[in-house]
PDB file of C-alpha atoms in Angstrom:
ATOM      1  CA  MET A 151     106.470 133.838  86.837  1.00 39.00           C
ATOM      2  CA  GLY A 152     109.247 133.218  89.365  1.00 44.00           C
ATOM      3  CA  LYS A 153     108.853 130.962  92.329  1.00 44.00           C
ATOM      4  CA  GLN A 154     107.099 132.381  95.334  1.00 46.00           C
ATOM      5  CA  ARG A 155     109.583 132.662  98.168  1.00 61.00           C
ATOM      6  CA  SER A 156     107.124 132.365 101.046  1.00 86.00           C
ATOM      7  CA  ALA A 157     106.836 129.155 103.027  1.00 96.00           C
ATOM      8  CA  HIS A 158     104.406 126.527 101.756  1.00 97.00           C
ATOM      9  CA  ILE A 159     102.613 123.736 103.635  1.00 98.00           C
ATOM     10  CA  VAL A 160     101.325 120.584 101.952  1.00 98.00           C
ATOM     11  CA  TRP A 161      98.660 119.287 104.313  1.00 98.00           C
ATOM     12  CA  ASP A 162      97.594 115.685 104.673  1.00 98.00           C
ATOM     13  CA  TRP A 163      93.856 115.082 105.126  1.00 98.00           C
ATOM     14  CA  ASN A 164      92.911 111.837 106.907  1.00 97.00           C
ATOM     15  CA  GLY A 165      94.139 111.859 110.498  1.00 97.00           C
ATOM     16  CA  THR A 166      95.608 115.337 110.109  1.00 98.00           C
ATOM     17  CA  LEU A 167      93.168 118.062 109.089  1.00 98.00           C
ATOM     18  CA  PHE A 168      90.275 115.588 109.207  1.00 98.00           C
ATOM     19  CA  HIS A 169      89.959 113.910 112.607  1.00 98.00           C
ATOM     20  CA  ASP A 170      88.647 110.560 111.437  1.00 97.00           C
ATOM     21  CA  ASN A 171      90.259 108.087 113.848  1.00 96.00           C
ATOM     22  CA  ASP A 172      86.847 106.810 114.938  1.00 95.00           C
ATOM     23  CA  ALA A 173      85.815 106.283 111.315  1.00 96.00           C
ATOM     24  CA  ILE A 174      89.074 104.511 110.496  1.00 95.00           C
ATOM     25  CA  ILE A 175      88.848 102.038 113.355  1.00 95.00           C
ATOM     26  CA  GLY A 176      85.093 101.588 112.944  1.00 95.00           C
ATOM     27  CA  ALA A 177      85.442 100.856 109.228  1.00 94.00           C
ATOM     28  CA  THR A 178      88.443  98.599 109.808  1.00 92.00           C
ATOM     29  CA  ASN A 179      86.592  96.486 112.351  1.00 93.00           C
ATOM     30  CA  ALA A 180      83.421  96.357 110.255  1.00 91.00           C
ATOM     31  CA  ALA A 181      85.503  95.113 107.333  1.00 88.00           C
ATOM     32  CA  PHE A 182      87.320  92.641 109.585  1.00 89.00           C
ATOM     33  CA  ALA A 183      83.971  91.242 110.764  1.00 90.00           C
ATOM     34  CA  GLU A 184      83.002  90.561 107.144  1.00 85.00           C
ATOM     35  CA  LEU A 185      86.309  88.746 106.624  1.00 84.00           C
ATOM     36  CA  GLY A 186      86.181  86.709 109.825  1.00 87.00           C
ATOM     37  CA  LEU A 187      89.059  88.592 111.494  1.00 87.00           C
ATOM     38  CA  GLU A 188      89.196  89.662 115.131  1.00 90.00           C
ATOM     39  CA  PRO A 189      88.565  93.362 115.874  1.00 94.00           C
ATOM     40  CA  ILE A 190      91.501  95.644 116.533  1.00 93.00           C
ATOM     41  CA  THR A 191      91.891  98.499 119.020  1.00 94.00           C
ATOM     42  CA  LEU A 192      92.942 101.972 117.935  1.00 92.00           C
ATOM     43  CA  GLU A 193      96.168 101.576 119.911  1.00 92.00           C
ATOM     44  CA  ARG A 194      97.062  98.365 118.082  1.00 93.00           C
ATOM     45  CA  TYR A 195      96.105  99.911 114.753  1.00 92.00           C
ATOM     46  CA  ARG A 196      98.425 102.874 115.369  1.00 91.00           C
ATOM     47  CA  ALA A 197     101.251 100.555 116.417  1.00 90.00           C
ATOM     48  CA  LEU A 198     100.977  98.302 113.351  1.00 91.00           C
ATOM     49  CA  TYR A 199      99.772 100.569 110.546  1.00 89.00           C
ATOM     50  CA  CYS A 200     102.153 101.001 107.617  1.00 87.00           C
ATOM     51  CA  VAL A 201     102.295 101.709 103.892  1.00 85.00           C
ATOM     52  CA  PRO A 202     101.861  99.959 101.523  1.00 87.00           C
ATOM     53  CA  VAL A 203      98.663  98.944 103.272  1.00 87.00           C
ATOM     54  CA  PRO A 204      98.831  95.222 102.331  1.00 87.00           C
ATOM     55  CA  ARG A 205     101.893  95.096 104.620  1.00 90.00           C
ATOM     56  CA  PHE A 206      99.645  96.276 107.447  1.00 89.00           C
ATOM     57  CA  TYR A 207      97.376  93.307 106.829  1.00 86.00           C
ATOM     58  CA  GLU A 208     100.436  91.045 106.755  1.00 91.00           C
ATOM     59  CA  ARG A 209     101.302  92.238 110.267  1.00 91.00           C
ATOM     60  CA  LEU A 210      97.761  91.419 111.377  1.00 85.00           C
ATOM     61  CA  ILE A 211      97.188  88.031 109.768  1.00 85.00           C
ATOM     62  CA  GLY A 212     100.748  86.760 109.436  1.00 88.00           C
ATOM     63  CA  ARG A 213     100.960  86.787 105.640  1.00 90.00           C
ATOM     64  CA  LEU A 214     100.453  89.087 102.692  1.00 90.00           C
ATOM     65  CA  PRO A 215      96.891  88.930 101.365  1.00 88.00           C
ATOM     66  CA  SER A 216      96.474  87.698  97.813  1.00 89.00           C
ATOM     67  CA  ASP A 217      95.466  90.233  95.163  1.00 88.00           C
ATOM     68  CA  LEU A 218      91.874  89.031  95.398  1.00 88.00           C
ATOM     69  CA  GLU A 219      91.876  89.156  99.210  1.00 86.00           C
ATOM     70  CA  TRP A 220      93.309  92.678  99.135  1.00 87.00           C
ATOM     71  CA  GLU A 221      90.634  93.800  96.700  1.00 89.00           C
ATOM     72  CA  VAL A 222      87.911  92.447  99.011  1.00 89.00           C
ATOM     73  CA  MET A 223      89.523  93.970 102.139  1.00 88.00           C
ATOM     74  CA  ASP A 224      90.009  97.360 100.519  1.00 90.00           C
ATOM     75  CA  GLY A 225      86.509  97.463  99.106  1.00 92.00           C
ATOM     76  CA  ALA A 226      84.942  96.512 102.435  1.00 93.00           C
ATOM     77  CA  PHE A 227      86.962  99.136 104.296  1.00 93.00           C
ATOM     78  CA  HIS A 228      86.037 101.982 101.947  1.00 92.00           C
ATOM     79  CA  ARG A 229      82.368 101.015 101.935  1.00 94.00           C
ATOM     80  CA  HIS A 230      82.198 101.153 105.721  1.00 95.00           C
ATOM     81  CA  TYR A 231      84.413 104.253 105.955  1.00 95.00           C
ATOM     82  CA  THR A 232      81.974 106.218 103.810  1.00 94.00           C
ATOM     83  CA  GLU A 233      79.279 105.493 106.403  1.00 94.00           C
ATOM     84  CA  HIS A 234      81.429 106.228 109.472  1.00 95.00           C
ATOM     85  CA  ARG A 235      83.064 109.438 108.223  1.00 96.00           C
ATOM     86  CA  THR A 236      79.807 111.404 108.424  1.00 95.00           C
ATOM     87  CA  ARG A 237      80.236 111.587 112.208  1.00 95.00           C
ATOM     88  CA  CYS A 238      83.740 113.112 111.981  1.00 98.00           C
ATOM     89  CA  GLY A 239      84.907 116.710 111.708  1.00 98.00           C
ATOM     90  CA  LEU A 240      87.995 118.831 111.337  1.00 98.00           C
ATOM     91  CA  THR A 241      90.756 118.502 113.905  1.00 98.00           C
ATOM     92  CA  GLU A 242      90.437 121.077 116.670  1.00 96.00           C
ATOM     93  CA  GLY A 243      91.778 124.458 115.556  1.00 97.00           C
ATOM     94  CA  ALA A 244      92.421 123.358 111.966  1.00 98.00           C
ATOM     95  CA  ALA A 245      90.217 125.955 110.267  1.00 98.00           C
ATOM     96  CA  GLU A 246      91.772 128.802 112.261  1.00 98.00           C
ATOM     97  CA  LEU A 247      95.304 127.589 111.517  1.00 98.00           C
ATOM     98  CA  LEU A 248      94.563 127.451 107.789  1.00 98.00           C
ATOM     99  CA  ALA A 249      93.191 130.980 107.831  1.00 98.00           C
ATOM    100  CA  ASP A 250      96.073 132.368 109.896  1.00 98.00           C
ATOM    101  CA  TRP A 251      98.733 130.772 107.676  1.00 97.00           C
ATOM    102  CA  GLY A 252      97.224 132.394 104.610  1.00 96.00           C
ATOM    103  CA  THR A 253      96.793 135.757 106.348  1.00 96.00           C
ATOM    104  CA  ALA A 254     100.504 135.678 107.183  1.00 96.00           C
ATOM    105  CA  GLY A 255     101.261 135.646 103.453  1.00 95.00           C
ATOM    106  CA  HIS A 256     102.153 131.961 103.095  1.00 96.00           C
ATOM    107  CA  SER A 257     100.640 129.377 100.767  1.00 97.00           C
ATOM    108  CA  GLN A 258      99.251 125.899 101.335  1.00 98.00           C
ATOM    109  CA  SER A 259      97.826 122.954  99.462  1.00 98.00           C
ATOM    110  CA  LEU A 260      96.270 119.603 100.301  1.00 98.00           C
ATOM    111  CA  LEU A 261      97.390 116.166  99.122  1.00 98.00           C
ATOM    112  CA  SER A 262      95.610 113.046 100.324  1.00 98.00           C
ATOM    113  CA  MET A 263      95.622 109.357  99.526  1.00 95.00           C
ATOM    114  CA  TYR A 264      91.846 109.467  99.892  1.00 95.00           C
ATOM    115  CA  GLY A 265      90.143 109.152  96.493  1.00 94.00           C
ATOM    116  CA  HIS A 266      90.047 112.485  94.662  1.00 97.00           C
ATOM    117  CA  GLU A 267      86.370 112.343  93.697  1.00 96.00           C
ATOM    118  CA  ASP A 268      85.381 111.792  97.337  1.00 95.00           C
ATOM    119  CA  LEU A 269      87.932 114.189  98.811  1.00 97.00           C
ATOM    120  CA  VAL A 270      87.048 117.385  96.949  1.00 98.00           C
ATOM    121  CA  PRO A 271      83.370 117.625  97.968  1.00 97.00           C
ATOM    122  CA  LEU A 272      84.273 116.672 101.537  1.00 97.00           C
ATOM    123  CA  VAL A 273      86.824 119.489 101.796  1.00 98.00           C
ATOM    124  CA  ARG A 274      84.399 121.886 100.110  1.00 98.00           C
ATOM    125  CA  GLY A 275      81.685 120.930 102.584  1.00 97.00           C
ATOM    126  CA  PHE A 276      83.822 122.178 105.479  1.00 98.00           C
ATOM    127  CA  GLY A 277      84.205 125.581 103.792  1.00 98.00           C
ATOM    128  CA  ILE A 278      88.017 125.476 103.684  1.00 98.00           C
ATOM    129  CA  GLU A 279      88.727 124.827  99.998  1.00 98.00           C
ATOM    130  CA  SER A 280      89.618 128.470  99.310  1.00 98.00           C
ATOM    131  CA  HIS A 281      92.657 128.259 101.607  1.00 98.00           C
ATOM    132  CA  PHE A 282      94.443 125.867  99.239  1.00 98.00           C
ATOM    133  CA  LEU A 283      96.243 126.470  95.955  1.00 98.00           C
ATOM    134  CA  ARG A 284      95.371 122.874  95.050  1.00 98.00           C
ATOM    135  CA  VAL A 285      93.390 119.987  96.513  1.00 98.00           C
ATOM    136  CA  ASP A 286      94.563 116.634  95.175  1.00 98.00           C
ATOM    137  CA  GLY A 287      93.337 113.212  96.183  1.00 98.00           C
ATOM    138  CA  ARG A 288      94.528 109.810  95.119  1.00 95.00           C
ATOM    139  CA  THR A 289      93.962 108.686  91.558  1.00 92.00           C
ATOM    140  CA  GLY A 290      94.432 105.034  90.715  1.00 86.00           C
ATOM    141  CA  PRO A 291      94.581 102.021  93.070  1.00 84.00           C
ATOM    142  CA  SER A 292      94.632 102.519  96.831  1.00 84.00           C
ATOM    143  CA  GLY A 293      97.127 101.143  99.308  1.00 80.00           C
ATOM    144  CA  GLY A 294     100.388 102.559  97.922  1.00 84.00           C
ATOM    145  CA  SER A 295     102.819 105.296  98.903  1.00 91.00           C
ATOM    146  CA  LYS A 296     102.227 109.023  98.629  1.00 96.00           C
ATOM    147  CA  ALA A 297     105.666 109.700  97.091  1.00 96.00           C
ATOM    148  CA  GLU A 298     104.752 109.715  93.393  1.00 96.00           C
ATOM    149  CA  HIS A 299     101.539 111.593  94.102  1.00 97.00           C
ATOM    150  CA  MET A 300     103.684 114.231  95.854  1.00 98.00           C
ATOM    151  CA  VAL A 301     105.861 114.544  92.756  1.00 97.00           C
ATOM    152  CA  ARG A 302     102.824 115.281  90.599  1.00 97.00           C
ATOM    153  CA  HIS A 303     101.344 117.610  93.208  1.00 98.00           C
ATOM    154  CA  LEU A 304     104.431 119.808  93.399  1.00 97.00           C
ATOM    155  CA  GLU A 305     104.955 119.701  89.641  1.00 96.00           C
ATOM    156  CA  ALA A 306     101.474 121.185  89.269  1.00 96.00           C
ATOM    157  CA  LEU A 307     102.495 123.959  91.713  1.00 95.00           C
ATOM    158  CA  ASN A 308     105.931 124.420  90.146  1.00 87.00           C
ATOM    159  CA  THR A 309     105.711 128.147  89.438  1.00 85.00           C
ATOM    160  CA  LEU A 310     104.155 128.921  92.807  1.00 90.00           C
ATOM    161  CA  VAL A 311     106.163 127.075  95.452  1.00 94.00           C
ATOM    162  CA  ASP A 312     109.763 126.161  96.187  1.00 94.00           C
ATOM    163  CA  PRO A 313     110.304 122.581  97.452  1.00 94.00           C
ATOM    164  CA  GLU A 314     113.122 123.830  99.670  1.00 94.00           C
ATOM    165  CA  ARG A 315     110.624 126.033 101.518  1.00 96.00           C
ATOM    166  CA  THR A 316     107.867 123.420 101.513  1.00 97.00           C
ATOM    167  CA  VAL A 317     106.847 121.460 104.610  1.00 98.00           C
ATOM    168  CA  VAL A 318     104.554 118.451 104.543  1.00 98.00           C
ATOM    169  CA  ILE A 319     102.344 118.133 107.636  1.00 98.00           C
ATOM    170  CA  GLY A 320     100.901 114.660 108.103  1.00 98.00           C
ATOM    171  CA  ASP A 321     100.237 111.865 110.565  1.00 97.00           C
ATOM    172  CA  ALA A 322     102.101 108.978 108.904  1.00 94.00           C
ATOM    173  CA  ALA A 323     105.668 107.921 108.304  1.00 93.00           C
ATOM    174  CA  ASP A 324     104.822 107.848 104.597  1.00 95.00           C
ATOM    175  CA  ASP A 325     104.291 111.627 104.693  1.00 97.00           C
ATOM    176  CA  ALA A 326     107.937 112.061 105.692  1.00 97.00           C
ATOM    177  CA  LEU A 327     109.079 109.691 102.949  1.00 96.00           C
ATOM    178  CA  ALA A 328     107.005 111.587 100.377  1.00 97.00           C
ATOM    179  CA  ALA A 329     108.485 114.898 101.514  1.00 98.00           C
ATOM    180  CA  HIS A 330     112.024 113.554 101.280  1.00 97.00           C
ATOM    181  CA  HIS A 331     111.263 112.216  97.791  1.00 97.00           C
ATOM    182  CA  VAL A 332     110.667 115.741  96.460  1.00 97.00           C
ATOM    183  CA  GLY A 333     113.301 117.610  98.472  1.00 97.00           C
ATOM    184  CA  ALA A 334     110.829 119.030 100.998  1.00 97.00           C
ATOM    185  CA  ARG A 335     110.695 118.546 104.753  1.00 98.00           C
ATOM    186  CA  ALA A 336     108.043 117.142 107.047  1.00 98.00           C
ATOM    187  CA  VAL A 337     106.463 117.641 110.453  1.00 98.00           C
ATOM    188  CA  LEU A 338     104.526 114.682 111.802  1.00 98.00           C
ATOM    189  CA  TYR A 339     101.466 114.897 114.050  1.00 98.00           C
ATOM    190  CA  THR A 340     100.785 112.200 116.649  1.00 97.00           C
ATOM    191  CA  GLY A 341      96.979 112.466 116.596  1.00 96.00           C
ATOM    192  CA  GLY A 342      96.335 110.263 113.572  1.00 95.00           C
ATOM    193  CA  SER A 343      97.162 106.839 112.187  1.00 89.00           C
ATOM    194  CA  HIS A 344     100.696 106.307 113.540  1.00 90.00           C
ATOM    195  CA  GLY A 345     101.922 106.051 117.106  1.00 88.00           C
ATOM    196  CA  PRO A 346     104.695 108.433 118.209  1.00 92.00           C
ATOM    197  CA  ASP A 347     107.421 105.776 118.179  1.00 90.00           C
ATOM    198  CA  SER A 348     106.998 104.928 114.507  1.00 88.00           C
ATOM    199  CA  LEU A 349     106.868 108.628 113.607  1.00 95.00           C
ATOM    200  CA  ARG A 350     110.086 109.409 115.473  1.00 94.00           C
ATOM    201  CA  GLY A 351     111.806 106.674 113.512  1.00 92.00           C
ATOM    202  CA  THR A 352     111.574 108.852 110.391  1.00 95.00           C
ATOM    203  CA  GLY A 353     113.848 111.529 111.837  1.00 96.00           C
ATOM    204  CA  ALA A 354     111.250 114.239 111.145  1.00 97.00           C
ATOM    205  CA  PRO A 355     110.049 116.553 113.941  1.00 98.00           C
ATOM    206  CA  VAL A 356     107.114 115.004 115.822  1.00 98.00           C
ATOM    207  CA  VAL A 357     104.459 117.130 117.548  1.00 98.00           C
ATOM    208  CA  ASP A 358     101.240 116.566 119.465  1.00 97.00           C
ATOM    209  CA  SER A 359      99.049 119.314 117.972  1.00 98.00           C
ATOM    210  CA  LEU A 360      98.493 120.998 114.632  1.00 98.00           C
ATOM    211  CA  ALA A 361      99.368 124.351 116.198  1.00 98.00           C
ATOM    212  CA  GLU A 362     102.791 122.955 117.089  1.00 98.00           C
ATOM    213  CA  ALA A 363     103.093 121.531 113.571  1.00 98.00           C
ATOM    214  CA  VAL A 364     102.476 124.924 111.982  1.00 98.00           C
ATOM    215  CA  ALA A 365     104.911 126.629 114.343  1.00 98.00           C
ATOM    216  CA  GLU A 366     107.571 124.052 113.456  1.00 98.00           C
ATOM    217  CA  ALA A 367     106.819 124.424 109.738  1.00 98.00           C
ATOM    218  CA  ARG A 368     107.269 128.180 110.053  1.00 96.00           C
ATOM    219  CA  ARG A 369     110.607 127.681 111.778  1.00 96.00           C
ATOM    220  CA  ILE A 370     112.139 125.168 109.386  1.00 95.00           C
ATOM    221  CA  ALA A 371     110.882 126.892 106.219  1.00 92.00           C
ATOM    222  CA  ALA A 372     112.172 130.310 107.266  1.00 76.00           C
TER     223      ALA A 372
END
């Protein structure tokens, strides 16, 4: 089978399709309380957040956490996030955008650094799984970059999509780095984990809504 020549979107999940800012900051501060750290505002989180995630903690506490400290921090965060995420939903207009992109004859997939075993039932629960050629979550340790996961994701879609006509839509600078790593392009959305200034530093287009992100993806993948 030859490569499909239509445009393809690789969607990010947390902070992009899934509007979980409240869960992220709630879980972060609950974990911080366990560790004796001061709470953080969403604005400060968005200004400081980076990948790999231990570097984010270095910005907060002034040093890199030890391996043991990181394990405790990461475990506490994910335990609290699981509780907080139940109050979150899809980003406004996301379901309609997914349906419209497919109706227009284009393809899409989902790649997240959220654990795969937790991601799949969550996506399925929102009734949107059928829009995607693949849904891949993180396998292995958390806290790293999306780049190598993107390699495996596109390799699995090799006969169906063309990296040159693929656009990654996400909310983090790491999404742009992952796109560049595989020869794709990126559009970055300001409604998630990163503030606009850090997103603009990637050189990728930066937009304030998912509708704008899809429109930009359509333009640059034409």
